[in-house]
């Protein structure tokens, strides 16, 4: 990547590295201004598949990197065998990021990232009221984070799962739009970890700016590597399913 930047701008590779570092860091510092959790998407989420009171959709995606070093490198090797950062994000119904965490090695389970996040602490504190996030089965089911039923039996449970899956798909669409617009995060980033993290956050900020200004999406015909959406790794610990059960029985019957 740096060679391409250096050739395009007409500078040395070392100078290109400093430019990428400085510009990425400057844009990443705008994160708090452009990546904000809000509660204004519930109605738009509802119109997708009739799922009420949705705050956001949550998931993780793997961003390919080079091995950081021999000492800790294996921590970054994910289940598919390549080195990555496991990046967690939540989005609204307009495909805008509301929270992005880009610091965990690729071997880290999605639930671990969430459980150690400020977002989880905010949810535990009731900061978002009676709104729900929708996540896949890799996450723990909580009163504020609803996951699919693994073995739906009744019609109500099946309706819940169908609405959940259709609504949660918005995060996969968001990842796809982001990576098509910024192919650098769909390819292997051969830079130091701090630079990689700055680029991930900076492109998330720029993605939201593009969405705010209704800029056209990059056509899906443009060939890029397949977006690495994490496959479900079922969270097996004891979970709080009371909120989900009440929703199934009272709303999806």
Short mmCIF file of C-alpha atoms in Angstrom, two decimals:
data_model
loop_
_atom_site.label_atom_id
_atom_site.label_comp_id
_atom_site.label_asym_id
_atom_site.label_seq_id
_atom_site.Cartn_x
_atom_site.Cartn_y
_atom_site.Cartn_z
CA UNK A 1 0.00 0.00 0.00
CA UNK A 2 2.78 2.46 0.94
CA UNK A 3 4.57 1.85 -2.36
CA UNK A 4 1.38 2.80 -4.25
CA UNK A 5 0.94 5.94 -2.13
CA UNK A 6 4.59 6.90 -2.60
CA UNK A 7 4.41 6.45 -6.38
CA UNK A 8 1.13 8.36 -6.65
CA UNK A 9 2.29 11.34 -4.57
CA UNK A 10 5.89 11.24 -5.77
CA UNK A 11 7.61 10.80 -2.41
CA UNK A 12 9.74 8.17 -0.71
CA UNK A 13 8.17 5.15 1.00
CA UNK A 14 9.22 6.46 4.43
CA UNK A 15 7.57 9.81 3.71
CA UNK A 16 4.44 8.04 2.48
CA UNK A 17 4.39 6.09 5.75
CA UNK A 18 4.46 9.30 7.77
CA UNK A 19 1.72 10.82 5.61
CA UNK A 20 -0.54 7.78 6.06
CA UNK A 21 0.14 7.79 9.80
CA UNK A 22 -0.52 11.50 10.29
CA UNK A 23 -3.63 11.74 8.10
CA UNK A 24 -5.17 8.54 9.45
CA UNK A 25 -4.59 9.67 13.03
CA UNK A 26 -6.05 13.11 12.34
CA UNK A 27 -9.22 11.63 10.84
CA UNK A 28 -9.47 8.97 13.56
CA UNK A 29 -9.42 11.76 16.15
CA UNK A 30 -12.79 12.89 14.74
CA UNK A 31 -14.34 9.61 15.92
CA UNK A 32 -16.34 11.12 18.79
CA UNK A 33 -17.86 13.69 16.45
CA UNK A 34 -19.01 11.33 13.71
CA UNK A 35 -19.42 7.91 15.36
CA UNK A 36 -22.17 8.40 17.93
CA UNK A 37 -24.67 6.08 19.61
CA UNK A 38 -28.20 7.43 19.25
CA UNK A 39 -31.72 6.11 19.70
CA UNK A 40 -33.35 7.53 16.58
CA UNK A 41 -33.38 4.41 14.38
CA UNK A 42 -35.99 2.28 16.16
CA UNK A 43 -38.75 3.12 13.67
CA UNK A 44 -36.52 2.45 10.65
CA UNK A 45 -35.38 -0.84 12.16
CA UNK A 46 -39.02 -1.77 12.77
CA UNK A 47 -39.88 -1.22 9.12
CA UNK A 48 -37.27 -3.80 8.04
CA UNK A 49 -39.04 -6.83 9.51
CA UNK A 50 -41.32 -5.68 12.32
CA UNK A 51 -38.80 -6.02 15.16
CA UNK A 52 -39.56 -3.40 17.85
CA UNK A 53 -37.32 -1.15 19.97
CA UNK A 54 -34.03 -1.86 18.21
CA UNK A 55 -31.10 0.36 19.12
CA UNK A 56 -28.48 -1.20 16.84
CA UNK A 57 -27.17 -4.33 15.17
CA UNK A 58 -23.85 -5.72 16.41
CA UNK A 59 -21.25 -8.05 14.90
CA UNK A 60 -17.53 -8.51 14.32
CA UNK A 61 -15.47 -8.72 11.16
CA UNK A 62 -11.86 -9.76 10.62
CA UNK A 63 -9.47 -7.23 9.09
CA UNK A 64 -6.42 -8.96 7.61
CA UNK A 65 -3.00 -7.86 8.86
CA UNK A 66 0.57 -9.08 8.69
CA UNK A 67 1.90 -10.97 11.71
CA UNK A 68 2.80 -8.31 14.32
CA UNK A 69 5.86 -10.17 15.66
CA UNK A 70 7.05 -13.61 16.67
CA UNK A 71 6.27 -13.09 20.38
CA UNK A 72 2.54 -12.29 20.13
CA UNK A 73 1.88 -13.11 16.49
CA UNK A 74 -0.09 -16.29 17.13
CA UNK A 75 -2.64 -14.34 19.21
CA UNK A 76 -3.61 -12.62 15.97
CA UNK A 77 -4.08 -15.82 13.99
CA UNK A 78 -7.84 -16.43 13.71
CA UNK A 79 -9.78 -19.68 13.31
CA UNK A 80 -9.38 -19.53 9.53
CA UNK A 81 -5.62 -19.48 9.84
CA UNK A 82 -4.67 -15.93 8.84
CA UNK A 83 -3.60 -12.96 10.96
CA UNK A 84 -6.26 -10.37 11.72
CA UNK A 85 -7.80 -7.87 14.06
CA UNK A 86 -11.28 -8.89 15.20
CA UNK A 87 -13.19 -5.62 14.84
CA UNK A 88 -16.53 -5.17 16.60
CA UNK A 89 -19.04 -2.60 15.41
CA UNK A 90 -22.64 -1.58 15.93
CA UNK A 91 -24.66 0.30 13.34
CA UNK A 92 -27.96 2.10 12.92
CA UNK A 93 -30.64 1.49 10.29
CA UNK A 94 -28.96 3.95 7.91
CA UNK A 95 -25.80 1.80 7.70
CA UNK A 96 -23.80 4.22 9.86
CA UNK A 97 -21.39 3.05 12.52
CA UNK A 98 -22.33 3.98 16.08
CA UNK A 99 -19.43 2.24 17.83
CA UNK A 100 -16.24 0.58 16.56
CA UNK A 101 -13.64 -1.38 18.56
CA UNK A 102 -10.46 -2.14 16.62
CA UNK A 103 -7.87 -3.45 19.06
CA UNK A 104 -8.49 -7.18 19.66
CA UNK A 105 -6.37 -9.99 18.14
CA UNK A 106 -8.02 -12.25 15.60
CA UNK A 107 -8.13 -15.21 18.00
CA UNK A 108 -10.43 -13.32 20.39
CA UNK A 109 -14.05 -14.53 20.68
CA UNK A 110 -16.72 -11.96 19.80
CA UNK A 111 -18.28 -12.27 23.26
CA UNK A 112 -14.95 -11.44 24.92
CA UNK A 113 -14.70 -8.21 22.97
CA UNK A 114 -18.21 -7.17 23.97
CA UNK A 115 -17.86 -8.23 27.60
CA UNK A 116 -14.73 -6.11 28.01
CA UNK A 117 -16.10 -3.03 26.26
CA UNK A 118 -17.35 0.30 27.51
CA UNK A 119 -20.45 -0.41 25.42
CA UNK A 120 -21.29 -3.39 27.64
CA UNK A 121 -20.83 -1.25 30.78
CA UNK A 122 -23.14 1.40 29.31
CA UNK A 123 -25.76 -1.25 28.56
CA UNK A 124 -25.47 -2.72 32.07
CA UNK A 125 -26.01 0.77 33.47
CA UNK A 126 -29.24 1.15 31.48
CA UNK A 127 -27.92 4.07 29.47
CA UNK A 128 -30.04 3.16 26.42
CA UNK A 129 -33.33 2.58 28.22
CA UNK A 130 -35.54 -0.19 26.87
CA UNK A 131 -33.79 -0.44 23.50
CA UNK A 132 -32.21 -3.69 22.27
CA UNK A 133 -29.15 -4.54 20.25
CA UNK A 134 -29.42 -7.54 17.94
CA UNK A 135 -26.47 -9.92 17.73
CA UNK A 136 -25.78 -13.42 16.48
CA UNK A 137 -25.34 -16.51 18.63
CA UNK A 138 -21.69 -15.71 19.32
CA UNK A 139 -22.92 -13.11 21.81
CA UNK A 140 -24.45 -13.70 25.25
CA UNK A 141 -28.20 -13.10 25.30
CA UNK A 142 -28.87 -10.25 27.72
CA UNK A 143 -31.89 -8.06 28.51
CA UNK A 144 -30.33 -5.46 26.18
CA UNK A 145 -28.69 -7.81 23.62
CA UNK A 146 -31.00 -10.27 21.91
CA UNK A 147 -29.72 -13.27 19.97
CA UNK A 148 -31.55 -15.84 17.80
CA UNK A 149 -33.14 -18.94 19.28
CA UNK A 150 -30.91 -21.89 18.41
CA UNK A 151 -33.80 -24.34 18.05
CA UNK A 152 -37.05 -22.45 17.40
CA UNK A 153 -40.09 -24.69 17.85
CA UNK A 154 -43.27 -22.63 17.98
CA UNK A 155 -44.53 -20.33 15.23
CA UNK A 156 -43.86 -17.36 17.51
CA UNK A 157 -40.24 -18.44 17.95
CA UNK A 158 -39.84 -18.88 14.21
CA UNK A 159 -41.32 -15.43 13.54
CA UNK A 160 -38.95 -13.97 16.13
CA UNK A 161 -35.94 -15.59 14.47
CA UNK A 162 -36.98 -14.49 10.98
CA UNK A 163 -37.47 -10.88 12.07
CA UNK A 164 -34.25 -10.96 14.07
CA UNK A 165 -32.13 -12.30 11.20
CA UNK A 166 -33.55 -9.86 8.62
CA UNK A 167 -33.06 -6.90 10.94
CA UNK A 168 -29.59 -7.88 12.16
CA UNK A 169 -28.42 -8.26 8.55
CA UNK A 170 -28.02 -4.47 8.46
CA UNK A 171 -24.61 -4.78 10.15
CA UNK A 172 -23.39 -7.14 7.43
CA UNK A 173 -24.58 -4.67 4.80
CA UNK A 174 -22.76 -1.89 6.65
CA UNK A 175 -19.50 -3.85 6.67
CA UNK A 176 -19.94 -4.54 2.96
CA UNK A 177 -20.56 -0.90 2.00
CA UNK A 178 -17.63 0.23 4.16
CA UNK A 179 -15.19 -2.25 2.65
CA UNK A 180 -16.29 -1.58 -0.93
CA UNK A 181 -15.80 2.15 -0.40
CA UNK A 182 -12.44 1.64 1.32
CA UNK A 183 -10.82 -1.48 -0.17
CA UNK A 184 -7.80 -0.99 2.09
CA UNK A 185 -9.78 -2.63 4.93
CA UNK A 186 -10.77 -5.53 2.69
CA UNK A 187 -7.16 -6.35 1.82
CA UNK A 188 -4.17 -7.29 4.00
CA UNK A 189 -2.82 -4.26 5.85
CA UNK A 190 0.97 -4.65 5.97
CA UNK A 191 1.59 -1.89 8.49
CA UNK A 192 2.29 -1.62 12.20
CA UNK A 193 -0.66 -2.26 14.53
CA UNK A 194 -1.08 1.41 15.57
CA UNK A 195 -1.26 2.42 11.90
CA UNK A 196 -3.71 -0.37 11.10
CA UNK A 197 -5.97 0.64 14.00
CA UNK A 198 -5.87 4.30 12.94
CA UNK A 199 -6.79 3.36 9.36
CA UNK A 200 -9.73 1.23 10.51
CA UNK A 201 -11.13 4.01 12.70
CA UNK A 202 -10.40 6.70 10.11
CA UNK A 203 -12.23 4.83 7.35
CA UNK A 204 -15.18 4.24 9.71
CA UNK A 205 -15.34 8.00 10.31
CA UNK A 206 -15.13 8.71 6.57
CA UNK A 207 -17.80 6.07 5.92
CA UNK A 208 -20.20 7.90 8.26
CA UNK A 209 -19.39 11.23 6.63
CA UNK A 210 -20.22 9.70 3.25
CA UNK A 211 -23.51 8.36 4.62
CA UNK A 212 -24.34 11.74 6.16
CA UNK A 213 -23.92 13.40 2.77
CA UNK A 214 -25.71 10.64 0.83
CA UNK A 215 -22.72 9.93 -1.38
CA UNK A 216 -23.24 7.11 -3.84
CA UNK A 217 -22.13 3.64 -2.80
CA UNK A 218 -19.40 1.87 -4.72
CA UNK A 219 -21.15 -0.47 -7.21
CA UNK A 220 -21.37 -4.05 -6.00
CA UNK A 221 -19.98 -5.17 -9.37
CA UNK A 222 -16.55 -3.97 -8.25
CA UNK A 223 -14.66 -7.13 -7.32
CA UNK A 224 -13.22 -7.22 -3.80
CA UNK A 225 -12.37 -10.03 -1.41
CA UNK A 226 -15.42 -11.48 0.33
CA UNK A 227 -16.29 -9.54 3.48
CA UNK A 228 -15.16 -11.63 6.44
CA UNK A 229 -18.26 -11.69 8.63
CA UNK A 230 -17.63 -13.85 11.66
CA UNK A 231 -19.34 -17.22 11.68
CA UNK A 232 -21.42 -17.95 14.77
CA UNK A 233 -19.48 -19.52 17.62
CA UNK A 234 -22.24 -20.32 20.04
CA UNK A 235 -21.95 -18.64 23.42
CA UNK A 236 -22.39 -21.55 25.81
CA UNK A 237 -22.45 -19.95 29.27
CA UNK A 238 -25.62 -19.37 31.31
CA UNK A 239 -27.61 -16.56 29.72
CA UNK A 240 -30.43 -14.24 30.73
CA UNK A 241 -33.24 -15.13 28.31
CA UNK A 242 -36.21 -13.68 30.22
CA UNK A 243 -36.46 -10.54 28.06
CA UNK A 244 -36.29 -12.56 24.86
CA UNK A 245 -38.92 -15.04 26.07
CA UNK A 246 -41.28 -12.20 27.00
CA UNK A 247 -40.81 -10.59 23.59
CA UNK A 248 -41.52 -13.87 21.78
CA UNK A 249 -44.64 -14.56 23.83
CA UNK A 250 -46.05 -11.04 23.88
CA UNK A 251 -45.12 -9.64 20.47
CA UNK A 252 -44.48 -12.46 18.01
CA UNK A 253 -47.41 -14.74 18.97
#
